[in-house]
Short mmCIF file of C-alpha atoms and ligand atoms in Angstrom, two decimals:
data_model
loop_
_atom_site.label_atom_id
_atom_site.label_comp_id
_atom_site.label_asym_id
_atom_site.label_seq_id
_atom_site.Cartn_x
_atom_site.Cartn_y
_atom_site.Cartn_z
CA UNK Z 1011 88.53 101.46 92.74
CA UNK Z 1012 87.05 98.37 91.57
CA UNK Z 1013 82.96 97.68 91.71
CA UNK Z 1014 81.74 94.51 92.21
CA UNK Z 1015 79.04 92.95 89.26
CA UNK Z 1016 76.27 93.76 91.54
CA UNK Z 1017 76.98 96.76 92.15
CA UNK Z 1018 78.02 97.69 88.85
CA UNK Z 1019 74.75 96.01 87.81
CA UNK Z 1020 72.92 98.57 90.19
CA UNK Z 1021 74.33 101.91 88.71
CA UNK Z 1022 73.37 100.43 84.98
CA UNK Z 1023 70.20 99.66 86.12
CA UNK Z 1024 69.43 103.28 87.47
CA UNK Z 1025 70.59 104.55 84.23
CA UNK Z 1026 68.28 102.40 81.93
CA UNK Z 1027 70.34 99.85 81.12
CA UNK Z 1028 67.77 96.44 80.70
CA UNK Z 1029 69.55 93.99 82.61
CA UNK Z 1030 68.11 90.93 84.98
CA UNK Z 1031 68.06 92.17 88.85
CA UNK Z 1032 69.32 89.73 91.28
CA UNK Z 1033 69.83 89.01 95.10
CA UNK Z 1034 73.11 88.99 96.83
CA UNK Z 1035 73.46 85.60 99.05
CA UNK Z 1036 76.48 85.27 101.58
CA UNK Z 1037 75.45 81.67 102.46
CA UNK Z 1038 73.70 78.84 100.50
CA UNK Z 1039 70.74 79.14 102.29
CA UNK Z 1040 70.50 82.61 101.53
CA UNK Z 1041 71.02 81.03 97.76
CA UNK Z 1042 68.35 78.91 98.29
CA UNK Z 1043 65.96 81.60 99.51
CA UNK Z 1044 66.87 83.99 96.63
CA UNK Z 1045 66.44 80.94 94.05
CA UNK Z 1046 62.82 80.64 95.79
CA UNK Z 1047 61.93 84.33 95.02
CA UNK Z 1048 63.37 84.43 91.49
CA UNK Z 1049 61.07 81.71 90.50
CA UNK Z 1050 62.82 80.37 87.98
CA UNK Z 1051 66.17 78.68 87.07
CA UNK Z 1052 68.91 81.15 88.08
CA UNK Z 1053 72.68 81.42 88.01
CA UNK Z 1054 74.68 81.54 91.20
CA UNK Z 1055 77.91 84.05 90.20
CA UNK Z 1056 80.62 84.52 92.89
CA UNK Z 1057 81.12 88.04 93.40
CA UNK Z 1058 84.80 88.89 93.42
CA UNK Z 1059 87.04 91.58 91.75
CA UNK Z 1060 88.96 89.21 89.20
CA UNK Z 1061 87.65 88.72 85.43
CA UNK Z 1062 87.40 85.43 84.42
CA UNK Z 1063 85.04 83.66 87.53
CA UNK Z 1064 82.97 81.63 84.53
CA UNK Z 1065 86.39 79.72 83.62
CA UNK Z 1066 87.22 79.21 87.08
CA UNK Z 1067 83.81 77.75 88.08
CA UNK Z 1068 82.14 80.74 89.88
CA UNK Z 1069 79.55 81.24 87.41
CA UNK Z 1070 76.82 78.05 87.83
CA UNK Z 1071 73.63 77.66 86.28
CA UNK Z 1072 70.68 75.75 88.76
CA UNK Z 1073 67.38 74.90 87.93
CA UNK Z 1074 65.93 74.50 91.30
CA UNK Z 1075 66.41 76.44 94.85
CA UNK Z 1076 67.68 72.81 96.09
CA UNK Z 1077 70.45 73.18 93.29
CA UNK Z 1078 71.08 76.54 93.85
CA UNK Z 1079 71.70 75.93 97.60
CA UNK Z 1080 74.38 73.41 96.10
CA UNK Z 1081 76.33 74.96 93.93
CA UNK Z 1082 76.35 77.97 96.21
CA UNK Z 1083 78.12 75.57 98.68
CA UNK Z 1084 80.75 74.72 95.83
CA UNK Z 1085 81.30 78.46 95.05
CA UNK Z 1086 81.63 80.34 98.61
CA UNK Z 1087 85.30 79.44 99.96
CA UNK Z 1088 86.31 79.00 96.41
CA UNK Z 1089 89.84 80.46 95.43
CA UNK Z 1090 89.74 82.60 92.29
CA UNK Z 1091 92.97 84.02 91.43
CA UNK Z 1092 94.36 84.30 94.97
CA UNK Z 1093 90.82 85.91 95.85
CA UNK Z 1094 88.30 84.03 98.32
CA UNK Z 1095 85.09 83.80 97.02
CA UNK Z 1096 83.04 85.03 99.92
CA UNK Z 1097 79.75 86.95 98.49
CA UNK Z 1098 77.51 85.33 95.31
CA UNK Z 1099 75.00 87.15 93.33
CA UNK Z 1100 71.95 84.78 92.30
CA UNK Z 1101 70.43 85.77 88.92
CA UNK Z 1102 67.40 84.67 87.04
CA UNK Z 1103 69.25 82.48 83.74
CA UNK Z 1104 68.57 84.34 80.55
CA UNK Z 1105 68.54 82.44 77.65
CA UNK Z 1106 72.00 83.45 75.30
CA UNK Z 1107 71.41 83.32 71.43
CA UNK Z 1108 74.85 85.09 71.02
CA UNK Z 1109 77.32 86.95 73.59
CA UNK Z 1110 78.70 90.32 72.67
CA UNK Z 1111 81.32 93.12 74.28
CA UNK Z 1112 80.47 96.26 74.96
CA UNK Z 1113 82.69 98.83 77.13
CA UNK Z 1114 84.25 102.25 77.69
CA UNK Z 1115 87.43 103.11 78.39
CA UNK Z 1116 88.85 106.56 79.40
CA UNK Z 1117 91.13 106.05 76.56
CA UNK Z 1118 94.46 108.50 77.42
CA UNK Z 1119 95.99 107.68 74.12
CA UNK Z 1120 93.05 109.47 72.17
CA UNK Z 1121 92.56 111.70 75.16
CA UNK Z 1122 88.80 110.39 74.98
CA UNK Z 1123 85.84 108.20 76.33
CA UNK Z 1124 86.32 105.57 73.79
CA UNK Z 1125 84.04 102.76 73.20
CA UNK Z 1126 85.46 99.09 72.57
CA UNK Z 1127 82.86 96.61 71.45
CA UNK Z 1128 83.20 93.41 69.61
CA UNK Z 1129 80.74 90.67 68.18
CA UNK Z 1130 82.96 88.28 69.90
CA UNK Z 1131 81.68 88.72 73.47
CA UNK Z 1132 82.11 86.72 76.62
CA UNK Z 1133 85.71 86.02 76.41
CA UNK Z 1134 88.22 88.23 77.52
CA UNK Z 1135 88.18 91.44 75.03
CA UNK Z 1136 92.55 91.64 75.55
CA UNK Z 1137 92.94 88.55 74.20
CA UNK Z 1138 90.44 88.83 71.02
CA UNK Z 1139 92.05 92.41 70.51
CA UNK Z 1140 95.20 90.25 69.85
CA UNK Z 1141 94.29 87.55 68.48
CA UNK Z 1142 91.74 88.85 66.18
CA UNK Z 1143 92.38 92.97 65.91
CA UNK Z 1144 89.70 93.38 63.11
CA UNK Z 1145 87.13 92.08 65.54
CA UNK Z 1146 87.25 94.97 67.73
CA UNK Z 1147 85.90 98.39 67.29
CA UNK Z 1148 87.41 101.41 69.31
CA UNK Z 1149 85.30 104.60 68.66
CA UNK Z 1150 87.02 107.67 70.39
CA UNK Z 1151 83.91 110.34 71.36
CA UNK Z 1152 83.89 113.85 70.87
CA UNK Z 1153 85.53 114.90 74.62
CA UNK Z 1154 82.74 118.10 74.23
CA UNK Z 1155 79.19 116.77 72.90
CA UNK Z 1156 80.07 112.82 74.56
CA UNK Z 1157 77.78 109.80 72.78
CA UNK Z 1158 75.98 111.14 69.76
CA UNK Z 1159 73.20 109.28 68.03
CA UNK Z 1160 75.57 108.40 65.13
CA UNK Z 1161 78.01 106.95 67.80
CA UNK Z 1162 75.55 104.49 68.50
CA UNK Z 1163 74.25 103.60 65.57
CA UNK Z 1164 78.19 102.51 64.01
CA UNK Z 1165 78.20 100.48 67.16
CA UNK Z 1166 75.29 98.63 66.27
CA UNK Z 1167 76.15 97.98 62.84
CA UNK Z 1168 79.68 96.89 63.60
CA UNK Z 1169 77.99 94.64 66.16
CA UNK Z 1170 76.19 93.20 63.31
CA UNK Z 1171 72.71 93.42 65.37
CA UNK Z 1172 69.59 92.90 63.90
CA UNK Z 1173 66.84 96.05 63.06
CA UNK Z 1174 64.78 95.62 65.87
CA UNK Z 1175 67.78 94.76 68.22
CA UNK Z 1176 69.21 98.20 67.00
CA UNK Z 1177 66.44 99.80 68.83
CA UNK Z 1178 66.80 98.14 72.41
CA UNK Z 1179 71.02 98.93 72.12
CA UNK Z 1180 70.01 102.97 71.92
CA UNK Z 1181 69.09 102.88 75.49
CA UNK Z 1182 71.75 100.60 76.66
CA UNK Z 1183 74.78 102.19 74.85
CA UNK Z 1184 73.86 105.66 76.20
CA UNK Z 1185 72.60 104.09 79.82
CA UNK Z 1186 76.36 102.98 79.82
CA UNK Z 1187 77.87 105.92 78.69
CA UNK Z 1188 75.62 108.21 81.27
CA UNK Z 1189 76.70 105.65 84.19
CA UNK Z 1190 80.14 106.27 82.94
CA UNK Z 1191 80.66 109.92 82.97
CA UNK Z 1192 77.95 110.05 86.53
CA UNK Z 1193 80.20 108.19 88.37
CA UNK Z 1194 83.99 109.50 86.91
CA UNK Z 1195 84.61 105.86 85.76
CA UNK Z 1196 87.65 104.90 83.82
CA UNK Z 1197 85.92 101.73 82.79
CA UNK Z 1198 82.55 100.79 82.06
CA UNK Z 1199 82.20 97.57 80.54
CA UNK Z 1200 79.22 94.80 79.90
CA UNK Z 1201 80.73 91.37 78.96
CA UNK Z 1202 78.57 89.61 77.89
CA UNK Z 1203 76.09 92.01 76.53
CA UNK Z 1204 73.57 89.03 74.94
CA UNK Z 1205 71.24 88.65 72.60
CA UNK Z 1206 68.27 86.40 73.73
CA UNK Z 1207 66.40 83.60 70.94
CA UNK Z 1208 63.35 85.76 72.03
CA UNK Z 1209 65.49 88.94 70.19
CA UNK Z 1210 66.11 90.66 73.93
CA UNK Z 1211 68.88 92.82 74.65
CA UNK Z 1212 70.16 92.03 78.21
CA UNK Z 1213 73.32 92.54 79.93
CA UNK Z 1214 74.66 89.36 81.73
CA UNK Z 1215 77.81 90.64 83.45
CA UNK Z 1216 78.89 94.34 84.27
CA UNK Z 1217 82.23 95.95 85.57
CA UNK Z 1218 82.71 99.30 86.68
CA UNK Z 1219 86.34 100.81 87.50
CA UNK Z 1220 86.00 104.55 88.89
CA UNK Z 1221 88.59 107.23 89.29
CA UNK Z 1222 89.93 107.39 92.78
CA UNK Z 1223 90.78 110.84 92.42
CA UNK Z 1224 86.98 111.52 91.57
CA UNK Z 1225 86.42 109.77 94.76
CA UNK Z 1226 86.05 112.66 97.20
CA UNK Z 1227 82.96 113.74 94.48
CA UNK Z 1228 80.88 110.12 95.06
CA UNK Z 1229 80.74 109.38 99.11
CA UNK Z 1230 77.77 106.75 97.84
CA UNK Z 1231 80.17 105.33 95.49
CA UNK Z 1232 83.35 105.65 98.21
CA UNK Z 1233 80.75 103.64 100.63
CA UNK Z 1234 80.82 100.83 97.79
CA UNK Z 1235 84.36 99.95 98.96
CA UNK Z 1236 85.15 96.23 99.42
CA UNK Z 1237 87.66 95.88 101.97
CA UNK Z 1238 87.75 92.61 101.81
CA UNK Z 1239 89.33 92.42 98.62
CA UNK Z 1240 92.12 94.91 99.13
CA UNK Z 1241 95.46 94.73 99.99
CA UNK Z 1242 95.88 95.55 103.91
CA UNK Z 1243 98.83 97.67 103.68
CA UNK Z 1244 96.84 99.79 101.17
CA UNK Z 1245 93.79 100.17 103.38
CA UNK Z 1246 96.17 101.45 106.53
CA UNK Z 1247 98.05 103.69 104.07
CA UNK Z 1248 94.75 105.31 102.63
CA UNK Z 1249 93.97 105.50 106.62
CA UNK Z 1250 97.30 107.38 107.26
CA UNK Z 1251 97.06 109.83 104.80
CA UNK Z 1252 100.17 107.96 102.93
CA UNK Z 1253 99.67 107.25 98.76
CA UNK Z 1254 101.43 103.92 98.51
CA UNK Z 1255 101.26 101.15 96.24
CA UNK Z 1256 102.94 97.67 96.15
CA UNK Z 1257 104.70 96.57 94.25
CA UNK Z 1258 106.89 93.18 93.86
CA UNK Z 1259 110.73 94.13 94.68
CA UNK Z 1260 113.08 94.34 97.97
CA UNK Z 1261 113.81 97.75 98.26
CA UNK Z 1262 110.96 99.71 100.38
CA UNK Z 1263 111.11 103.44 99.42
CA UNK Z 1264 109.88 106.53 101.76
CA UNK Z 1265 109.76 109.76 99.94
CA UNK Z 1266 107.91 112.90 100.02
CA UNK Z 1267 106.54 113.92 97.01
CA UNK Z 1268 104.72 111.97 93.82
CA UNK Z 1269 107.92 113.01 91.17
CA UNK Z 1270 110.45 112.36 93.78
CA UNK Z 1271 109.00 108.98 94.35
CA UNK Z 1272 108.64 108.05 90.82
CA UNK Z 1273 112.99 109.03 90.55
CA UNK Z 1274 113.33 106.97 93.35
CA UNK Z 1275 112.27 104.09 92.14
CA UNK Z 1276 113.88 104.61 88.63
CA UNK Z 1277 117.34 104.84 90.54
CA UNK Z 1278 116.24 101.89 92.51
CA UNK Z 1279 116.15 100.15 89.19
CA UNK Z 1280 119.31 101.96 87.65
CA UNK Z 1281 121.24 100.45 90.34
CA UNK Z 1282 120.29 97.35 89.48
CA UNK Z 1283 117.42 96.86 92.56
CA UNK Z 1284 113.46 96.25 92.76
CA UNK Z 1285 111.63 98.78 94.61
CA UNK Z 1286 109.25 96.91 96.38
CA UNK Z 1287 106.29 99.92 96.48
CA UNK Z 1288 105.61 103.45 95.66
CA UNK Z 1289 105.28 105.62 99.13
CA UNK Z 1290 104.62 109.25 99.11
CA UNK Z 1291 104.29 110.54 102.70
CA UNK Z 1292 102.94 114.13 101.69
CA UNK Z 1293 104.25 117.52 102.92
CA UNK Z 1294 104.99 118.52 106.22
CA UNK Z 1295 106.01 114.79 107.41
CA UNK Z 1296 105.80 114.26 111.15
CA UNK Z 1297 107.19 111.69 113.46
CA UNK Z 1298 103.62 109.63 113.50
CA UNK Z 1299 103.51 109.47 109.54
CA UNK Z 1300 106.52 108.03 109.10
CA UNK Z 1301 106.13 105.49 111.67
CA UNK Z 1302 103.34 104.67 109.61
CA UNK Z 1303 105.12 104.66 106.91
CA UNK Z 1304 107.78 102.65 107.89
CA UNK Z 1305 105.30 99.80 109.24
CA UNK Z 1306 103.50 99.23 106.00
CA UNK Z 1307 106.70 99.03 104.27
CA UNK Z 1308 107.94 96.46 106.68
CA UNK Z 1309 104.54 94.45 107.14
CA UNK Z 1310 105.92 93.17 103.01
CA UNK Z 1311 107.90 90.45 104.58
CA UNK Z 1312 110.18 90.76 100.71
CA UNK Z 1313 111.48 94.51 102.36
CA UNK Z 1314 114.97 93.96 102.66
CA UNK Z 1315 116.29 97.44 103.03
CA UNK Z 1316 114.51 100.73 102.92
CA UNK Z 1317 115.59 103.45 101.08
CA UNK Z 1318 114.47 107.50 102.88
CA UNK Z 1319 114.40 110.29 100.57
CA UNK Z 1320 113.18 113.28 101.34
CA UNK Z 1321 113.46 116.96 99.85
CA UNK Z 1322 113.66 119.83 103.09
CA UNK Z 1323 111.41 122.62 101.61
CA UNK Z 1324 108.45 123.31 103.87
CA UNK Z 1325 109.09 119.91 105.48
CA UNK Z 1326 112.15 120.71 108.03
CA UNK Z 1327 114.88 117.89 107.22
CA UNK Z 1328 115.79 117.72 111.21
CA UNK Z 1329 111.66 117.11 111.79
CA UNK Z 1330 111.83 114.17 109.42
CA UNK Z 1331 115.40 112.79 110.58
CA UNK Z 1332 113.80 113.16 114.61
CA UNK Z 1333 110.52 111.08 113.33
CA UNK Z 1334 112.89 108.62 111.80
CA UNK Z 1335 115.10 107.95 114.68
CA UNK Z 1336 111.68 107.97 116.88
CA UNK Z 1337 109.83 106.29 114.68
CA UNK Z 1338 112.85 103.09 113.85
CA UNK Z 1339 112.66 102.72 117.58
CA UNK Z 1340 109.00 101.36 117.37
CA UNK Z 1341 109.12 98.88 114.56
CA UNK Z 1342 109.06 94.87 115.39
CA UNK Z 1343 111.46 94.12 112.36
CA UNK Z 1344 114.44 96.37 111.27
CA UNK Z 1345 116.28 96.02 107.76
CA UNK Z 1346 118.97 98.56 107.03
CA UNK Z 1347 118.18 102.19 106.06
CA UNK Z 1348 119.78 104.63 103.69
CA UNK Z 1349 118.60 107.93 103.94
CA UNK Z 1350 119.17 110.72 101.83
CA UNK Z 1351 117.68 114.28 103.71
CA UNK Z 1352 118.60 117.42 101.67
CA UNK Z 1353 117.03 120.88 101.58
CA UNK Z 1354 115.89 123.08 104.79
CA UNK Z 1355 118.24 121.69 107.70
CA UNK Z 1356 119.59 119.15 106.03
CA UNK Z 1357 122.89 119.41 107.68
CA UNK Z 1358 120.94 119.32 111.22
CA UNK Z 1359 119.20 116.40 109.92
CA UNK Z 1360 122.55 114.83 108.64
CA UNK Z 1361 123.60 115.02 112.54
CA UNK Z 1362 120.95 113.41 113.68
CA UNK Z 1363 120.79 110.46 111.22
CA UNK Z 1364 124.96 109.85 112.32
CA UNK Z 1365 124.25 109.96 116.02
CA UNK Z 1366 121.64 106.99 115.30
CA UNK Z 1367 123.72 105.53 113.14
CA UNK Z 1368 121.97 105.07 110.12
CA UNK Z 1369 123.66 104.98 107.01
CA UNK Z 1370 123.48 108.33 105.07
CA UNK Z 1371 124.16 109.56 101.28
CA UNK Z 1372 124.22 112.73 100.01
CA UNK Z 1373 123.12 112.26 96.42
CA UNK Z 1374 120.52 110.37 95.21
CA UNK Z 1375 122.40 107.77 93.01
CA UNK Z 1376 124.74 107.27 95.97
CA UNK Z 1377 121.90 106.35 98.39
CA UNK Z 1378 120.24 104.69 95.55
CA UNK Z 1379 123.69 102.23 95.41
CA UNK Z 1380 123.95 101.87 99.26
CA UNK Z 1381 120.29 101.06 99.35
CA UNK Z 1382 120.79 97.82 96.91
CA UNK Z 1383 124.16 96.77 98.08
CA UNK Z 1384 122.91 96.55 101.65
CA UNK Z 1385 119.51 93.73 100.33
CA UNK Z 1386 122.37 92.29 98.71
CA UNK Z 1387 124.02 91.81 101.85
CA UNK Z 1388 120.61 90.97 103.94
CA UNK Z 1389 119.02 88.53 101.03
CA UNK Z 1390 121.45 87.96 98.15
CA UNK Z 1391 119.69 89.29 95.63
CA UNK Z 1392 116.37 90.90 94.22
P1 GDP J 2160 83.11 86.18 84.07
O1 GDP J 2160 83.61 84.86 83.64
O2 GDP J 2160 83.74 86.60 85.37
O3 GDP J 2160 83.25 87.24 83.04
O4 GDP J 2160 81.54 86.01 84.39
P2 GDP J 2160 80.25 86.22 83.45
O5 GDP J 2160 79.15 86.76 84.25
O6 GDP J 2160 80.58 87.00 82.22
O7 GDP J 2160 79.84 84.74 83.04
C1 GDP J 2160 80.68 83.94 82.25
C2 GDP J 2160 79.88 83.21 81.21
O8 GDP J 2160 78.86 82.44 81.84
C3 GDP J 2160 79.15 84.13 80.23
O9 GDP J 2160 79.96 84.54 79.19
C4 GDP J 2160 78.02 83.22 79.77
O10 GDP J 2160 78.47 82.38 78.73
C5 GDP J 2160 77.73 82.38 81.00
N1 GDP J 2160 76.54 82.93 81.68
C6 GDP J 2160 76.48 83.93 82.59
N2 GDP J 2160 75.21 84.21 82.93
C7 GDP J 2160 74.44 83.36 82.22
C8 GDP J 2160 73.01 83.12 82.11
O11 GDP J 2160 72.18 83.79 82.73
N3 GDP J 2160 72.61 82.14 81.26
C9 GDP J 2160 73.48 81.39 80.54
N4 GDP J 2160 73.01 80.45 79.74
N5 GDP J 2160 74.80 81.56 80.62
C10 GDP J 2160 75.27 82.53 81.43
MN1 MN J 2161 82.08 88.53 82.06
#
């Protein structure tokens, strides 16, 4: 799950990282007012969950409240990468003598909280890591004792900062790392972290990623949640109990199970289809979940055939076939359905599935075929 700046901005704060507070504005009057209590010239940053807002003109410096109420205008309603701009976040402007990067990563490669910094801030630290490799510093941490003082201290010399700067970065390198592990993030990251001509230390811009399976452990965090910004048929999936996530292809895929999903969608693509998501309805399946199910597949108007498979262990196979037949009878829009029901009852469930008339396989890279051939038929092609 994805943190907006400000609130990003709010967990470094508590943790001691020095950064400029700000007021959140929903309309440019709000702008205005918040320009009025700052006091000072400020910057008026849209406040969506896409990286590069500065390039796309959602990042605006104003030296007055008046001008602050005006670019707010420009930025609400603005369209950043498919994204509607509909919150801003009105800073005091700091003065930038040079832009760094500084993040953490939950680095699975290393199997470590790594840090990735780079003198080269303010642009995006993928492309610099490719462009210019040398330029970028990854320091895996020691997964027992975490940030150490001689962590920092490399960072700060590869940074290239200067004595007295070296001091301020102690509290913000470990104020990072603490908001990191306090929160289970799997990315941390200030971009740009800035050096002022006064010799300040601030950070400009913050992004905080967490662990949704850490979730259940932060309700505060959980209540951070911007629906807005997230795809429907996610939300009502998280609602029914369902793990699902979209992706782009034709084929919508209903299994039970995480590793039975995953082979699903790797026969999907051995046959030569797309699956259009990842849908694991859990154990125990009943007729209401998979009517669920089948309307989030369906509400992805690219679904051109959906492809059932489900393994019988605890989960009866003539429960699931019932709740299928029950549940196809409910949907607004109906593409053709392979399923595939083996384990506990499966012949019972096979009996059901004929009666309705839905097209049945018995092995996986059968139903996988029938499952491509019939978008083929519906859309010509993936
Ligand atoms: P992003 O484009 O979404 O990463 O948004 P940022 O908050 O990082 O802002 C983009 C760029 O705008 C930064 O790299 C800075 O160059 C500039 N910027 C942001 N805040 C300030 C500020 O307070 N003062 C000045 N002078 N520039 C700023
Ligand atoms: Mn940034």
């Amino acid at each position: 799950m994805k943190l907006q700046e400000y609130r990003s901005k709010e967990i470094l704060a508590r943790h001691g990282v020095a950064l400029l507070e700000g007021i959140v504005a929903t309309t440019p009057a709000e702008a205005r007012a918040a320009a009025e209590r700052i006091g000072s010239p400020v910057v008026v940053k849209a406040q969506v969950l896409v990286g590069g807002r500065g390039k796309a003109g959602g990042v605006k410096l104003a030296a007055t409240p008046a001008e602050a109420e005006a670019r707010a205008a420009e930025i609400i309603g603005l369209v950043i990468k498919g994204v509607t701009v509909r919150t801003l976040l009105v800073v005091p402007a700091a003065e930038i003598a040079k832009e760094y990067y500084l993040g953490l990563i939950l680095d699975r490669a290393s199997k470590a909280v790594t840090v990735i910094a780079s003198a080269d801030g303010g642009v995006e630290i993928e492309e610099t890591a490719k462009t210019n490799p040398g330029a970028v510093l990854r320091l895996p941490l020691h997964p027992l004792i975490g940030l150490q003082e001689h962590n920092v201290r490399r960072v700060a010399f590869f940074l290239g900062l200067a004595p007295e700067q070296r001091k301020a970065f102690g509290p913000i390198m470990r104020g990072l790392y603490d908001a990191f592990i306090a929160s289970d993030a799997d990315l941390a990251e200030i971009n740009p972290l800035v050096t002022t001509p006064g010799g300040e230390l601030l950070a400009l811009d913050a992004k905080i990623v967490l662990d949704d399976s850490a979730l259940p452990r932060h309700p505060d965090l959980e209540a951070m949640r911007d629906l807005a910004e997230e795809e429907p048929s996610e939300i009502a999936a998280r609602e029914a109990g369902i793990n699902f996530i979209k992706l782009d292809g034709n084929i919508g895929c209903m299994v039970n199970g995480a590793g039975l999903a995953m082979t699903t969608m790797d026969l999907v693509k051995l046959a030569g289809g797309e699956p259009a998501n990842f849908l694991d309805i859990g154990g125990g399946a009943k007729a209401d979940r998979v009517a669920a199910a089948f309307a989030i597949i369906l509400d992805d108007p690219r679904v051109q055939a959906i492809l059932v498979n489900i393994f019988g262990g605890i989960t009866r196979g003539d429960e699931v076939a019932r709740g299928i037949v029950e549940a196809r009878a409910t949907l607004q829009r109906t593409v053709p359905m392979v399923v595939r029901i083996v384990g506990t009852n499966a012949v019972e469930a096979a009996d059901i599935l004929r009666q309705a008339n839905l097209i049945t396989a018995d092995s996986l890279d059968e139903a996988a075929a029938k499952a491509v051939a019939a978008a083929l038929a519906v859309g010509g092609g993936a």
